[in-house]
Coordinates of C-alpha atoms in Angstrom, one line a residue:
Chain A
X252 CA -12.0 104.0 74.2
X253 CA -10.6 100.8 75.5
X254 CA -10.1 97.7 73.4
X255 CA -9.3 94.1 74.4
X256 CA -7.1 91.9 72.3
X257 CA -6.8 88.2 72.9
X258 CA -3.5 87.2 71.4
X259 CA -3.1 83.9 73.2
X260 CA -2.1 81.0 71.0
X261 CA -0.9 83.3 68.2
X262 CA 2.5 82.7 66.7
X263 CA 5.2 85.4 66.6
X264 CA 4.9 88.1 65.3
X265 CA 1.1 88.1 65.2
X266 CA 0.7 89.5 68.7
X267 CA 2.8 92.6 67.7
X268 CA 1.0 92.9 64.4
X269 CA -2.5 92.7 66.1
X270 CA -1.4 95.3 68.6
X271 CA -0.1 97.6 65.9
X272 CA -3.4 97.4 64.0
X273 CA -5.4 98.0 67.2
X274 CA -3.4 101.0 68.2
X275 CA -4.3 102.9 65.1
X276 CA -7.9 103.4 66.5
X277 CA -7.7 102.7 70.2
X278 CA -6.2 105.0 72.8
X279 CA -6.3 102.3 75.5
X280 CA -5.6 98.6 74.8
X281 CA -5.6 95.5 76.9
X282 CA -3.6 92.7 75.3
X283 CA -3.6 89.1 76.5
X284 CA -0.7 86.8 75.7
X285 CA 0.4 83.4 77.0
X286 CA 4.2 83.4 76.8
X287 CA 7.0 85.6 77.9
X288 CA 8.4 86.2 74.4
X289 CA 5.1 87.7 73.2
X290 CA 4.8 89.7 76.4
X291 CA 8.2 91.2 75.9
X292 CA 7.7 91.9 72.2
X293 CA 4.3 93.6 72.6
X294 CA 5.6 95.7 75.5
X295 CA 8.6 96.7 73.5
X296 CA 6.5 97.6 70.4
X297 CA 4.0 99.7 72.4
X298 CA 6.9 101.5 74.1
X299 CA 8.6 102.2 70.8
X300 CA 5.4 103.9 69.7
X301 CA 5.5 106.1 72.8
X302 CA 2.9 104.3 74.8
X303 CA 2.9 103.6 78.5
X304 CA 2.7 99.9 79.3
X305 CA 1.7 98.0 82.5
X306 CA 2.2 94.3 82.7
X307 CA 0.5 91.8 85.0
X308 CA 1.3 88.1 85.2
X309 CA -1.0 85.4 86.5
X310 CA -0.5 81.6 86.0
X311 CA 1.8 82.1 83.0
X312 CA -0.7 84.4 81.3
X313 CA 0.2 88.1 80.8
X314 CA -2.1 91.1 80.6
X315 CA -0.6 94.2 79.1
X316 CA -2.4 97.5 79.6
X317 CA -1.3 99.9 76.9
X318 CA -2.0 103.6 77.1
X319 CA -1.3 106.0 74.3
X320 CA 0.4 109.1 75.4
X321 CA -1.0 112.3 74.0
X322 CA 2.3 113.6 72.7
X323 CA 3.4 110.3 71.1
X324 CA 4.3 110.1 67.4
X325 CA 2.3 107.6 65.4
X326 CA 4.1 104.5 64.1
X327 CA 7.1 106.2 62.6
X328 CA 10.3 104.5 63.8
X329 CA 12.2 107.2 65.8
X330 CA 15.8 107.9 65.2
X331 CA 17.7 105.6 67.6
X332 CA 18.7 107.2 70.9
X333 CA 21.9 105.6 72.2
X334 CA 21.8 105.4 76.0
X335 CA 24.4 107.4 77.9
X336 CA 25.6 109.3 74.9
X337 CA 23.1 112.0 74.6
X338 CA 23.2 112.0 70.9
X339 CA 20.8 111.1 68.1
X340 CA 21.9 108.5 65.7
X341 CA 20.4 109.1 62.3
X342 CA 20.2 105.5 61.1
X343 CA 19.1 106.6 57.7
X344 CA 22.1 108.8 56.9
X345 CA 25.2 107.8 55.1
X346 CA 28.0 110.3 54.4
X347 CA 29.9 109.5 51.3
X348 CA 33.3 111.2 51.1
X349 CA 35.4 110.7 48.0
X350 CA 38.0 113.4 48.6
X351 CA 40.2 114.8 51.3
X352 CA 39.5 118.4 50.2
X353 CA 35.9 119.6 50.4
X354 CA 34.4 121.6 47.5
X355 CA 35.7 122.9 44.2
X356 CA 38.3 125.6 44.7
X357 CA 41.8 125.9 46.1
X358 CA 42.9 122.6 47.6
X359 CA 44.2 124.4 50.7
X360 CA 40.7 125.8 51.4
X361 CA 39.2 122.4 50.6
X362 CA 41.3 120.7 53.3
X363 CA 40.4 123.4 55.8
X364 CA 36.7 122.9 55.0
X365 CA 37.0 119.2 55.4
X366 CA 38.6 119.6 58.8
X367 CA 35.9 122.0 59.9
X368 CA 33.2 119.7 58.6
X369 CA 34.3 116.6 60.3
X370 CA 35.2 118.3 63.5
X371 CA 31.9 120.1 63.7
X372 CA 30.1 116.8 62.9
X373 CA 31.9 115.1 65.8
X374 CA 31.0 117.9 68.2
X375 CA 27.4 117.9 67.1
X376 CA 24.6 115.5 68.0
X377 CA 24.2 114.2 64.5
X378 CA 25.4 110.6 64.1
X379 CA 25.2 109.2 60.7
X380 CA 24.9 105.4 60.4
X381 CA 28.1 105.2 58.3
X382 CA 30.8 107.3 56.8
X383 CA 32.1 105.8 53.6
X384 CA 35.6 107.0 52.4
X385 CA 36.6 106.6 48.8
X386 CA 39.5 107.7 46.6
X387 CA 41.6 110.3 48.5
X388 CA 38.9 110.3 51.2
X389 CA 40.6 107.3 52.7
X390 CA 43.6 109.5 53.6
X391 CA 41.4 111.1 56.2
X392 CA 41.4 107.9 58.3
X393 CA 45.1 107.2 58.0
X394 CA 48.1 108.0 60.2
X395 CA 49.0 111.7 60.0
X396 CA 45.5 112.9 59.1
X397 CA 44.4 116.0 60.9
X398 CA 40.9 114.7 61.3
X399 CA 41.9 111.3 62.6
X400 CA 40.8 112.0 66.1
X401 CA 37.4 113.2 64.9
X402 CA 36.9 110.0 62.9
X403 CA 38.0 107.9 65.8
X404 CA 35.6 109.7 68.1
X405 CA 32.8 109.2 65.7
X406 CA 33.7 105.5 65.4
X407 CA 33.8 105.2 69.2
X408 CA 30.3 106.6 69.3
X409 CA 28.9 103.9 67.0
X410 CA 29.3 105.5 63.6
X411 CA 30.7 102.9 61.1
X412 CA 33.7 104.3 59.3
X413 CA 34.4 102.3 56.1
X414 CA 37.5 102.9 54.0
X415 CA 37.6 101.4 50.5
X416 CA 40.3 98.7 50.3
X417 CA 41.2 99.3 46.7
X418 CA 41.8 103.0 47.4
X419 CA 44.0 102.2 50.5
X420 CA 46.0 99.8 48.3
X421 CA 46.4 102.4 45.6
X422 CA 47.9 104.9 48.0
X423 CA 49.9 102.2 49.8
X424 CA 48.0 103.2 53.0
X425 CA 46.5 99.9 54.1
X426 CA 48.8 99.5 57.1
X427 CA 48.2 103.1 58.0
X428 CA 44.5 103.0 58.6
X429 CA 43.8 104.2 62.1
X430 CA 40.1 104.9 62.1
X431 CA 37.3 102.6 61.1
X432 CA 37.9 99.5 59.0
X433 CA 38.7 98.3 55.5
X434 CA 35.6 97.8 53.2
X435 CA 35.0 96.7 49.7
X436 CA 33.0 97.9 46.7
X437 CA 30.3 95.3 47.3
X438 CA 29.7 96.4 50.9
X439 CA 29.8 100.0 49.8
X440 CA 27.2 99.5 47.0
X441 CA 24.9 97.5 49.4
X442 CA 25.2 100.3 52.0
X443 CA 24.3 103.0 49.5
X444 CA 21.5 101.0 48.1
X445 CA 19.9 100.5 51.5
X446 CA 20.4 104.0 52.8
X447 CA 17.4 106.3 53.0
X448 CA 19.7 109.4 52.8
X449 CA 23.1 109.7 51.2
X450 CA 25.1 112.9 51.4
X451 CA 28.1 113.1 49.1
X452 CA 30.8 115.5 50.3
Chain B
X142 CA 18.7 61.6 73.1
X143 CA 19.7 60.6 76.7
X144 CA 19.9 57.0 77.4
X145 CA 20.4 56.0 73.8
X146 CA 23.6 54.1 73.0
X147 CA 24.9 55.2 69.7
X148 CA 26.9 52.8 67.6
X149 CA 30.5 53.8 67.0
X150 CA 33.9 52.4 65.9
X151 CA 37.5 53.4 66.0
X152 CA 37.4 55.3 62.7
X153 CA 34.8 57.8 64.0
X154 CA 36.6 61.0 64.5
X155 CA 33.6 63.2 65.2
X156 CA 30.4 61.5 66.2
X157 CA 27.6 61.8 68.7
X158 CA 29.7 62.0 71.8
X159 CA 31.7 65.0 70.4
X160 CA 28.6 66.5 68.7
X161 CA 29.8 69.1 66.2
X162 CA 28.7 70.7 63.0
X163 CA 29.1 67.5 61.0
X164 CA 30.1 63.9 61.5
X165 CA 33.6 62.8 60.4
X166 CA 34.7 59.3 59.6
X167 CA 38.2 58.3 58.8
X168 CA 38.8 56.4 55.5
X169 CA 42.5 56.4 55.4
X170 CA 45.5 58.3 56.8
X171 CA 44.8 61.4 54.7
X172 CA 41.1 61.0 53.9
X173 CA 37.9 61.3 55.9
X174 CA 34.2 61.6 55.1
X175 CA 32.3 64.5 56.4
X176 CA 28.5 64.2 56.6
X177 CA 25.6 66.5 57.6
X178 CA 21.9 67.0 57.0
X179 CA 19.7 70.0 57.3
X180 CA 16.1 70.8 56.3
X181 CA 13.4 73.3 57.2
X182 CA 10.1 75.0 56.5
X183 CA 10.1 78.0 54.2
X184 CA 12.2 80.9 55.2
X185 CA 11.2 83.3 52.4
X186 CA 8.2 83.5 50.2
X187 CA 10.0 82.9 46.9
X188 CA 10.3 79.2 46.2
X189 CA 13.5 79.5 44.1
X190 CA 15.3 81.5 46.9
X191 CA 14.0 79.1 49.5
X192 CA 15.8 76.4 47.6
X193 CA 18.9 78.5 47.4
X194 CA 18.9 79.3 51.1
X195 CA 18.2 75.7 52.2
X196 CA 21.1 74.4 50.1
X197 CA 23.5 77.1 51.3
X198 CA 22.4 76.3 54.9
X199 CA 23.0 72.5 54.4
X200 CA 26.4 73.0 52.8
X201 CA 27.6 75.4 55.5
X202 CA 28.2 72.7 58.2
X203 CA 30.7 70.9 55.9
X204 CA 32.6 74.2 55.4
X205 CA 32.5 74.9 59.1
X206 CA 34.4 71.6 59.7
X207 CA 37.0 72.6 57.2
X208 CA 35.8 70.1 54.7
X209 CA 34.9 70.3 51.0
X210 CA 31.4 69.2 50.1
X211 CA 31.0 66.8 47.1
X212 CA 27.7 65.0 46.9
X213 CA 24.2 65.9 48.1
X214 CA 20.7 64.3 48.3
X215 CA 17.4 66.2 48.4
X216 CA 15.0 65.9 51.2
X217 CA 11.5 67.0 50.3
X218 CA 8.2 67.1 52.2
X219 CA 5.5 68.5 49.9
X220 CA 1.7 69.1 50.1
X221 CA 1.1 67.8 46.6
X222 CA -2.7 68.0 47.0
X223 CA -2.7 71.7 47.9
X224 CA 0.3 73.1 46.2
X225 CA 1.2 73.2 42.5
X226 CA 4.2 71.0 41.6
X227 CA 5.6 74.0 39.7
X228 CA 6.4 75.4 43.2
X229 CA 8.4 72.3 44.0
X230 CA 10.2 72.6 40.7
X231 CA 11.3 76.1 41.6
X232 CA 12.5 75.1 45.0
X233 CA 14.6 72.2 43.6
X234 CA 15.9 74.5 40.9
X235 CA 17.1 76.9 43.5
X236 CA 18.8 74.1 45.4
X237 CA 20.4 72.6 42.4
X238 CA 21.8 75.8 41.2
X239 CA 23.3 76.5 44.6
X240 CA 25.0 73.2 44.9
X241 CA 26.3 73.6 41.4
X242 CA 27.8 76.9 42.5
X243 CA 29.6 74.9 45.2
X244 CA 30.9 72.2 42.8
X245 CA 28.6 69.6 44.4
X246 CA 26.7 66.9 42.5
X247 CA 23.2 65.7 43.2
X248 CA 23.1 62.0 43.6
X249 CA 19.5 61.4 44.7
X250 CA 16.9 62.4 47.1
X251 CA 13.6 61.4 48.7
X252 CA 10.3 63.1 49.0
X253 CA 7.1 62.5 51.1
X254 CA 3.7 63.9 51.0
X255 CA 3.2 66.3 53.9
X256 CA 0.8 69.0 55.0
X257 CA 3.7 71.3 55.7
X258 CA 6.3 72.1 53.1
X259 CA 10.0 71.4 54.0
X260 CA 13.2 71.2 52.0
X261 CA 16.8 70.5 52.6
X262 CA 19.7 68.3 51.8
X263 CA 22.0 65.6 53.2
X264 CA 25.5 66.4 52.2
X265 CA 28.7 64.4 52.1
X266 CA 32.2 65.9 51.7
X267 CA 35.9 65.1 52.2
X268 CA 38.6 66.3 54.6
X269 CA 42.1 65.5 55.7
X270 CA 41.7 63.8 59.1
X271 CA 44.6 66.0 60.4
X272 CA 42.8 69.2 59.5
X273 CA 39.3 68.7 61.0
X274 CA 38.1 71.9 62.6
X275 CA 35.9 71.2 65.5
X276 CA 34.2 73.9 67.6
X277 CA 36.2 73.0 70.7
X278 CA 39.9 73.3 69.9
X279 CA 40.2 77.0 70.7
X280 CA 43.4 78.3 72.2
X281 CA 44.2 81.2 74.5
X282 CA 44.8 84.3 72.5
X283 CA 42.9 83.2 69.4
X284 CA 41.0 85.9 67.7
X285 CA 37.4 85.5 66.7
X286 CA 36.2 86.5 63.2
X287 CA 32.6 86.5 62.1
X288 CA 32.0 86.3 58.4
X289 CA 28.4 87.4 58.0
X290 CA 26.4 90.1 59.8
X291 CA 23.8 89.1 62.4
X292 CA 20.0 89.6 62.5
X293 CA 18.3 87.2 60.0
X294 CA 15.9 85.9 62.7
X295 CA 14.7 89.4 63.6
X296 CA 14.5 90.6 59.9
X297 CA 12.6 87.4 58.9
X298 CA 10.1 88.1 61.7
X299 CA 9.7 91.6 60.4
X300 CA 9.1 90.2 56.9
X301 CA 6.5 87.8 58.3
X302 CA 4.8 90.8 59.9
X303 CA 4.9 92.7 56.6
X304 CA 7.1 95.5 58.0
X305 CA 10.2 94.9 56.0
X306 CA 10.5 96.6 52.6
X307 CA 11.9 95.3 49.3
X308 CA 15.5 96.4 49.8
X309 CA 16.0 94.7 53.2
X310 CA 14.2 91.6 52.0
X311 CA 16.5 91.3 49.0
X312 CA 19.6 92.0 51.2
X313 CA 18.7 89.3 53.7
X314 CA 17.7 86.8 51.0
X315 CA 21.1 87.3 49.3
X316 CA 22.9 87.1 52.7
X317 CA 21.3 83.8 53.6
X318 CA 21.9 82.3 50.1
X319 CA 25.6 83.2 50.2
X320 CA 27.7 80.1 50.5
X321 CA 30.4 80.0 53.3
X322 CA 32.6 78.4 50.6
X323 CA 34.8 81.5 49.9
X324 CA 35.4 82.0 53.7
X325 CA 36.2 78.4 54.1
X326 CA 38.7 78.4 51.2
X327 CA 40.4 81.5 52.4
X328 CA 40.8 80.3 56.0
X329 CA 42.5 77.2 54.8
X330 CA 45.8 79.0 54.4
X331 CA 45.7 80.4 58.0
X332 CA 46.4 78.8 61.4
X333 CA 42.7 78.4 62.3
X334 CA 42.2 76.3 65.4
X335 CA 38.4 76.0 65.7
X336 CA 35.4 77.0 63.6
X337 CA 31.6 76.7 63.7
X338 CA 28.8 78.2 61.7
X339 CA 26.3 80.5 63.3
X340 CA 22.7 79.2 63.0
X341 CA 19.8 78.5 65.3
X342 CA 21.3 79.1 68.7
X343 CA 22.5 82.6 67.8
X344 CA 26.0 84.0 68.1
X345 CA 26.1 83.6 71.9
X346 CA 24.5 80.2 71.8
X347 CA 27.1 78.8 69.4
X348 CA 29.9 80.5 71.4
X349 CA 28.6 79.0 74.5
X350 CA 28.9 75.5 72.9
X351 CA 32.5 76.3 72.1
X352 CA 33.6 77.0 75.7
X353 CA 31.1 75.0 77.8
X354 CA 33.2 73.0 80.4
X355 CA 36.4 74.4 79.0
X356 CA 38.9 76.2 81.1
X357 CA 38.7 79.3 78.9
X358 CA 36.6 82.4 78.3
X359 CA 35.6 84.5 75.3
X360 CA 35.3 88.3 75.3
X361 CA 33.6 90.1 72.4
X362 CA 33.1 93.8 71.6
X363 CA 29.6 94.9 70.6
X364 CA 30.9 97.7 68.4
X365 CA 32.9 95.2 66.3
X366 CA 30.0 92.8 65.6
X367 CA 28.6 93.2 62.0
X368 CA 24.8 93.5 62.1
X369 CA 22.3 93.8 59.3
X370 CA 21.0 97.3 58.5
X371 CA 17.7 98.1 60.2
X372 CA 17.9 95.1 62.6
X373 CA 18.1 97.5 65.6
X374 CA 14.9 99.3 64.6
X375 CA 13.0 96.1 64.1
X376 CA 14.2 94.6 67.4
X377 CA 13.2 97.9 69.2
X378 CA 9.7 97.3 67.7
X379 CA 9.4 93.9 69.4
X380 CA 9.9 91.9 66.2
X381 CA 12.1 89.4 68.0
X382 CA 11.5 85.7 67.3
X383 CA 10.6 83.3 70.1
X384 CA 13.8 81.4 69.3
X385 CA 15.8 84.4 70.5
X386 CA 14.1 84.3 73.9
X387 CA 14.7 80.6 74.2
X388 CA 18.4 81.0 73.3
X389 CA 18.7 83.7 75.9
X390 CA 17.0 81.6 78.6
X391 CA 19.3 78.7 77.8
X392 CA 22.6 80.5 77.8
X393 CA 22.3 83.9 79.5
X394 CA 23.6 82.4 82.7
X395 CA 27.0 82.0 81.0
X396 CA 27.1 85.6 79.7
X397 CA 28.2 88.9 81.3
X398 CA 27.0 92.1 79.5
X399 CA 28.6 95.5 80.0
X400 CA 26.1 98.1 81.0
X401 CA 26.5 99.9 77.7
X402 CA 25.2 96.8 75.8
X403 CA 21.4 97.5 75.8
X404 CA 18.8 94.8 75.9
X405 CA 17.9 95.3 72.2
X406 CA 21.5 94.7 71.1
X407 CA 21.6 91.7 73.4
X408 CA 18.6 90.2 71.5
X409 CA 20.6 90.4 68.3
X410 CA 23.4 88.3 69.9
X411 CA 20.8 85.6 70.8
X412 CA 18.9 86.0 67.6
X413 CA 18.6 82.6 65.8
X414 CA 20.4 82.9 62.4
X415 CA 19.5 81.1 59.2
X416 CA 22.5 80.2 57.1
X417 CA 24.7 82.4 59.1
X418 CA 28.4 83.0 58.7
X419 CA 31.4 81.2 60.0
X420 CA 32.9 82.0 63.4
X421 CA 36.6 81.4 63.0
X422 CA 39.1 81.1 65.8
X423 CA 42.5 82.0 64.4
X424 CA 45.9 82.4 65.9
X425 CA 46.5 85.9 67.1
X426 CA 49.5 86.7 64.8
X427 CA 47.5 85.8 61.7
X428 CA 44.2 87.4 62.6
X429 CA 44.7 90.8 61.0
X430 CA 45.8 89.3 57.6
X431 CA 42.9 86.7 57.6
X432 CA 40.5 89.5 58.4
X433 CA 41.7 91.6 55.6
X434 CA 41.5 88.8 53.1
X435 CA 38.0 87.9 54.2
X436 CA 36.9 91.6 54.1
X437 CA 38.3 92.0 50.6
X438 CA 36.7 88.9 49.1
X439 CA 33.4 88.4 50.9
X440 CA 30.3 90.3 49.8
X441 CA 29.1 91.1 53.3
X442 CA 30.6 92.8 56.3
X443 CA 33.2 90.8 58.3
X444 CA 34.2 91.6 61.8
X445 CA 37.0 90.7 64.2
X446 CA 34.7 90.6 67.1
X447 CA 36.7 89.3 70.1
X448 CA 39.2 86.8 71.5
X449 CA 39.8 83.8 73.6
X450 CA 41.0 84.8 77.1
X451 CA 41.7 82.9 80.3
X452 CA 39.1 84.4 82.7
X453 CA 36.4 84.2 83.7
X454 CA 36.5 80.5 82.9
X455 CA 33.5 79.1 81.0
X456 CA 31.9 82.5 80.6
X457 CA 31.4 85.0 77.7
X458 CA 31.9 88.7 78.3
X459 CA 30.3 91.2 76.0
X460 CA 31.8 94.7 76.1

């Protein structure tokens, strides 16, 4: 069933919102817009919903033909795929690490586990949005840490590594931070509050 | 503005010819006046927060010049026949409380009846004429620090479209209402050569202003640029304001993007900001310390995003 939408003269973001509404029912949609910004936005929206888009321009007017693909997901923002990296960034996940030894038990085992955890994380395709380091967790990102390379690799792949400034000061490690950057409690609280998923190690 | 001859005199340090964040007029050897004005239509739905944001936005230009704001006057356009005066009261309350926070006094204002609601302020401050920070005195090797994350244009578009939830609305409201005062006070103790605030032209637009016609170049690193949570998702959904496209059209000829910087991220760099952070150009040797001070004392992510280099002249490279 094909539907026609005339979004000419509508202010941003109305064209996208109208398209979004229409795509709930229609499998095929023709959208008319009268400026390049609206054309780009509607095209991008439709593609983000898994649709195929064809654009025709005539005299400054744009006609977008949008086709729902049978296998497309409906309206749920997909996890972000970073081009060229073949990994899936889970933009909803924050890892909260407040120790340098994982789990309750002998410290030596805890450190082995932490190494294993971060190394496996780096090797996997899971990319949390942020890794927050607190208390002795900040040591993991400093000179001499056995997981430094893993954290640096994660940072290079777009994971934000944040190390609490107060903690670095306490351990006298501020100048030794080698992965990620210094953060503060305000930023940490904001990050946790906005996260959809927080995993505390 | 072309063709108009602006009045001037020998005490005008920064005026229409050297268009900058604010005007600067010398009063004596160690005192100059800084003046700016800003007003706009509602950014958020809540009138009190609209007032707060408008005030923070107006004060920002004084901070960006290295000045200290002292007096302000309200500018109001209000549809008195359609809207309850209680709304105006809340807007003004928001504005007044923000300027109080900045140590600024209200000395007057003016209002007109208008179909479309607008609010803002004219602000006057003081500065030492020897310490005026224009947007053009960058030096080779200077490091660039951005004091607020990018993305308010895109997020505000998502809010308009009803797609942004409570958490992100609150975050962005707070972000826009945050004064650049703390950043300005901290940078005073450091060898800062140039400064501007990031507003309607987007990060790349304001950077382009800094180096246009100069024999210098700027390189920035996408990974180091602080951005608001969720802005990438909204940009990917096509919630990019028209202003971002205009900014791109105007300045993309000056910008070289590395292949790894995708179109969506590029939009964030052209995204028009409301009440954005300061872009500080500081001498290389002091950059790390200034960055740490700012990170420790400011409530939002701060990034050392790039540096001033020699080549390619008059262009911006985004790695």
